[in-house]
Short mmCIF file of C-alpha atoms in Angstrom, two decimals:
data_model
loop_
_atom_site.label_atom_id
_atom_site.label_comp_id
_atom_site.label_asym_id
_atom_site.label_seq_id
_atom_site.Cartn_x
_atom_site.Cartn_y
_atom_site.Cartn_z
CA UNK A 505 0.00 0.00 0.00
CA UNK A 506 1.29 3.42 -0.99
CA UNK A 507 1.65 5.62 2.09
CA UNK A 508 2.98 9.01 3.05
CA UNK A 509 3.06 9.77 6.76
CA UNK A 510 3.98 13.21 8.05
CA UNK A 511 5.33 13.86 11.52
CA UNK A 512 7.06 16.56 13.50
CA UNK A 513 4.24 19.06 13.80
CA UNK A 514 3.30 20.71 17.05
CA UNK A 515 3.23 23.96 18.98
CA UNK A 516 6.19 26.30 18.54
CA UNK A 517 6.80 29.87 19.64
CA UNK A 518 7.18 32.69 17.13
CA UNK A 519 10.77 32.83 15.93
CA UNK A 520 11.29 29.15 16.64
CA UNK A 521 12.17 26.28 14.35
CA UNK A 522 10.62 22.96 13.47
CA UNK A 523 11.56 20.09 11.20
CA UNK A 524 8.79 18.13 9.53
CA UNK A 525 9.31 14.63 8.19
CA UNK A 526 7.40 12.58 5.65
CA UNK A 527 7.96 8.81 5.61
CA UNK A 528 7.17 7.09 2.33
CA UNK A 529 6.36 3.43 1.77
CA UNK A 530 4.82 1.18 -0.84
CA UNK A 531 6.46 2.84 -3.84
CA UNK A 532 9.91 3.68 -5.20
CA UNK A 533 10.42 6.95 -3.34
CA UNK A 534 13.63 7.79 -5.18
CA UNK A 535 11.77 7.91 -8.52
CA UNK A 536 9.40 10.71 -7.59
CA UNK A 537 9.38 14.44 -7.14
CA UNK A 538 8.17 15.37 -3.67
CA UNK A 539 6.34 18.47 -2.49
CA UNK A 540 5.08 20.18 0.64
CA UNK A 541 1.67 21.85 0.53
CA UNK A 542 0.04 23.64 3.44
CA UNK A 543 -3.42 24.83 4.44
CA UNK A 544 -3.83 27.55 7.04
CA UNK A 545 -7.02 27.53 9.14
CA UNK A 546 -9.95 28.68 7.02
CA UNK A 547 -7.72 29.19 3.98
CA UNK A 548 -7.03 27.36 0.75
CA UNK A 549 -4.18 25.11 -0.32
CA UNK A 550 -0.77 26.74 -0.70
CA UNK A 551 2.20 25.02 -2.30
CA UNK A 552 5.38 25.42 -0.24
CA UNK A 553 8.23 23.69 -2.06
CA UNK A 554 9.25 20.72 -4.15
CA UNK A 555 12.40 18.71 -4.79
CA UNK A 556 13.41 16.36 -7.56
CA UNK A 557 14.62 12.81 -7.32
CA UNK A 558 18.34 13.48 -6.92
CA UNK A 559 17.98 16.76 -4.98
CA UNK A 560 19.50 18.77 -7.83
CA UNK A 561 16.35 20.86 -8.30
CA UNK A 562 14.41 22.63 -5.55
CA UNK A 563 11.69 25.21 -5.93
CA UNK A 564 10.05 27.34 -3.25
CA UNK A 565 7.13 29.72 -3.06
CA UNK A 566 8.65 33.20 -3.11
CA UNK A 567 7.19 34.24 0.24
CA UNK A 568 9.04 31.46 2.10
CA UNK A 569 12.43 31.55 0.42
CA UNK A 570 15.19 31.82 2.97
CA UNK A 571 13.14 30.54 5.92
CA UNK A 572 12.10 27.06 4.77
CA UNK A 573 14.36 24.34 3.33
CA UNK A 574 13.21 21.18 1.64
CA UNK A 575 15.40 18.08 1.60
CA UNK A 576 15.15 14.33 1.15
CA UNK A 577 17.01 11.14 2.02
CA UNK A 578 16.30 8.46 -0.56
CA UNK A 579 18.08 5.82 1.54
CA UNK A 580 15.55 6.47 4.31
CA UNK A 581 12.57 7.03 1.99
CA UNK A 582 12.03 10.33 3.73
CA UNK A 583 11.23 13.93 2.87
CA UNK A 584 11.91 16.84 5.21
CA UNK A 585 10.96 20.47 5.67
CA UNK A 586 13.14 22.61 7.90
CA UNK A 587 11.17 25.66 9.03
CA UNK A 588 13.00 28.54 10.69
CA UNK A 589 11.96 31.95 12.02
CA UNK A 590 8.41 30.73 12.29
CA UNK A 591 5.56 33.24 12.32
CA UNK A 592 1.93 33.03 13.35
CA UNK A 593 0.95 32.98 9.69
CA UNK A 594 2.87 29.71 9.23
CA UNK A 595 0.22 27.98 11.35
CA UNK A 596 -1.24 25.35 9.05
CA UNK A 597 -1.67 21.70 8.27
CA UNK A 598 1.35 20.64 6.25
CA UNK A 599 0.96 17.87 3.68
CA UNK A 600 3.61 16.02 1.75
CA UNK A 601 2.75 14.80 -1.73
CA UNK A 602 4.44 12.80 -4.46
CA UNK A 603 4.47 13.57 -8.16
CA UNK A 604 6.10 12.65 -11.45
CA UNK A 605 7.49 16.10 -12.21
CA UNK A 606 7.73 19.67 -10.91
CA UNK A 607 4.10 20.15 -11.90
CA UNK A 608 1.29 19.66 -9.33
CA UNK A 609 0.47 16.11 -10.51
CA UNK A 610 0.11 14.92 -6.90
CA UNK A 611 -1.03 11.33 -7.04
CA UNK A 612 -0.43 10.58 -3.40
CA UNK A 613 -0.81 12.73 -0.30
CA UNK A 614 -0.13 12.24 3.38
CA UNK A 615 -2.74 12.90 6.04
CA UNK A 616 -1.03 16.11 7.15
CA UNK A 617 0.63 17.35 10.31
CA UNK A 618 -0.49 20.45 12.19
CA UNK A 619 1.97 23.20 12.96
CA UNK A 620 0.82 25.88 15.38
CA UNK A 621 2.95 28.96 15.89
CA UNK A 622 1.87 30.77 19.02
CA UNK A 623 3.23 32.16 22.26
CA UNK B 793 -4.83 36.99 -3.73
CA UNK B 794 -4.25 33.72 -5.59
CA UNK B 795 -2.47 33.61 -8.94
CA UNK B 796 -5.28 31.39 -10.25
CA UNK B 797 -8.77 32.83 -9.79
CA UNK B 798 -11.73 30.68 -8.85
CA UNK B 799 -15.21 31.65 -7.70
CA UNK B 800 -15.40 31.24 -3.92
CA UNK B 801 -18.62 29.25 -4.07
CA UNK B 802 -20.84 27.21 -6.36
CA UNK B 803 -23.99 25.23 -5.79
CA UNK B 804 -26.40 22.86 -7.45
CA UNK B 805 -29.11 20.36 -6.75
CA UNK B 806 -28.71 16.58 -6.99
CA UNK B 807 -28.53 15.46 -10.62
CA UNK B 808 -27.56 18.87 -11.94
CA UNK B 809 -24.42 19.80 -13.82
CA UNK B 810 -22.15 22.45 -12.33
CA UNK B 811 -18.99 24.02 -13.62
CA UNK B 812 -16.17 25.68 -11.71
CA UNK B 813 -13.91 28.10 -13.53
CA UNK B 814 -10.21 28.79 -13.06
CA UNK B 815 -8.64 31.86 -14.64
CA UNK B 816 -4.92 32.34 -14.99
CA UNK B 817 -2.40 33.87 -17.34
CA UNK B 818 0.05 33.08 -20.10
CA UNK B 819 2.72 32.09 -17.58
CA UNK B 820 0.62 29.35 -15.98
CA UNK B 821 -2.56 27.98 -17.56
CA UNK B 822 -1.68 29.49 -20.92
CA UNK B 823 1.35 27.28 -21.41
CA UNK B 824 1.16 24.51 -18.80
CA UNK B 825 -1.18 21.77 -17.71
CA UNK B 826 -4.08 22.30 -15.31
CA UNK B 827 -4.85 19.99 -12.41
CA UNK B 828 -7.96 19.78 -10.23
CA UNK B 829 -8.27 18.58 -6.64
CA UNK B 830 -11.19 17.75 -4.39
CA UNK B 831 -10.69 18.45 -0.70
CA UNK B 832 -12.94 17.36 2.11
CA UNK B 833 -12.35 18.74 5.64
CA UNK B 834 -9.97 16.60 7.66
CA UNK B 835 -8.83 14.53 4.73
CA UNK B 836 -6.02 14.65 2.19
CA UNK B 837 -6.76 16.38 -1.11
CA UNK B 838 -7.64 14.03 -3.97
CA UNK B 839 -6.47 14.40 -7.56
CA UNK B 840 -9.51 14.62 -9.83
CA UNK B 841 -8.09 15.80 -13.14
CA UNK B 842 -4.55 15.91 -14.51
CA UNK B 843 -3.12 17.20 -17.81
CA UNK B 844 -6.18 19.42 -18.31
CA UNK B 845 -8.73 16.69 -18.92
CA UNK B 846 -7.45 13.29 -17.83
CA UNK B 847 -9.03 11.35 -14.97
CA UNK B 848 -7.01 9.09 -12.66
CA UNK B 849 -8.37 5.59 -12.34
CA UNK B 850 -11.19 5.49 -9.84
CA UNK B 851 -12.45 9.01 -10.51
CA UNK B 852 -15.99 8.83 -11.92
CA UNK B 853 -16.56 10.09 -15.46
CA UNK B 854 -19.03 12.57 -13.96
CA UNK B 855 -15.95 14.73 -13.45
CA UNK B 856 -14.41 16.35 -16.52
CA UNK B 857 -11.88 19.07 -17.18
CA UNK B 858 -11.25 21.44 -20.04
CA UNK B 859 -8.90 24.26 -20.90
CA UNK B 860 -9.00 27.12 -23.36
CA UNK B 861 -6.35 29.79 -23.56
CA UNK B 862 -5.65 31.03 -20.05
CA UNK B 863 -8.76 29.57 -18.46
CA UNK B 864 -9.86 26.13 -17.37
CA UNK B 865 -13.03 24.54 -16.08
CA UNK B 866 -14.09 21.58 -14.01
CA UNK B 867 -17.51 20.17 -14.75
CA UNK B 868 -19.42 17.84 -12.48
CA UNK B 869 -22.48 16.18 -13.93
CA UNK B 870 -25.11 14.15 -12.10
CA UNK B 871 -24.34 16.04 -8.90
CA UNK B 872 -24.39 13.97 -5.72
CA UNK B 873 -24.42 14.95 -2.07
CA UNK B 874 -20.98 13.42 -1.61
CA UNK B 875 -19.59 15.92 -4.14
CA UNK B 876 -19.96 18.66 -1.53
CA UNK B 877 -16.36 19.72 -0.97
CA UNK B 878 -13.77 22.34 -1.82
CA UNK B 879 -12.30 22.21 -5.32
CA UNK B 880 -8.93 23.64 -6.31
CA UNK B 881 -7.25 24.17 -9.65
CA UNK B 882 -3.47 24.13 -9.81
CA UNK B 883 -0.66 24.47 -12.28
CA UNK B 884 2.97 25.36 -12.81
CA UNK B 885 3.82 29.02 -13.26
CA UNK B 886 6.90 29.50 -15.38
CA UNK B 887 7.41 33.11 -14.38
CA UNK B 888 7.28 32.31 -10.67
CA UNK B 889 9.07 28.97 -11.08
CA UNK B 890 6.58 27.42 -8.73
CA UNK B 891 3.27 25.66 -8.31
CA UNK B 892 0.21 27.86 -7.98
CA UNK B 893 -3.20 26.96 -6.63
CA UNK B 894 -6.51 28.68 -7.12
CA UNK B 895 -8.20 30.08 -4.04
CA UNK B 896 -10.64 27.19 -3.99
CA UNK B 897 -14.36 26.86 -4.65
CA UNK B 898 -16.72 25.53 -2.04
CA UNK B 899 -19.36 23.42 -3.73
CA UNK B 900 -22.67 23.08 -1.93
CA UNK B 901 -25.20 20.46 -2.96
CA UNK B 902 -28.60 21.89 -2.09
#
């Protein structure tokens, strides 16, 4: 069974850092582009970043460049999102998703992990 | 303000046909594929349409997508109560070098 399972969410103070993980199973993780997509409370979906199979290509939404870093470890079938200098507006459910290219052809999604930035 | 523009809401009665529009520009819809997602609260989004008008296996043929110029549409025929959800269009924007989503359309089945 194809599965993506996010972890690492929780409550963090403004200015703090958090590292999200996404564990993949049931498919050849190293063959797929991977993305992070978030949804703030009461808001729509917002793409955060994606990374290609060999980590040579990474794209970020302009508003988050410099604060968030996407990475992956194909040996561990895992995707990561390092989030620094967190702000209240980063509060959201964060989903990981797999795709065949840089385009939003997201065939598989995780269940999401909630990040709450609050003092 | 989303790069792709969708109406915030749409509605229909069971059995009706509804369409949801998605307006973009030459840097996204105009030269790249359009994708559509269905999102129910508390669940993961589900891919409904890829490459403008293709349905993944398991998606009913009641759902169809189309694209013309810098706009796209999702049509749902034979509306059912379980179709009540949020719908999002998405695509790649070459000028932004990133994925863009529409603001989402909440579909209500009356």
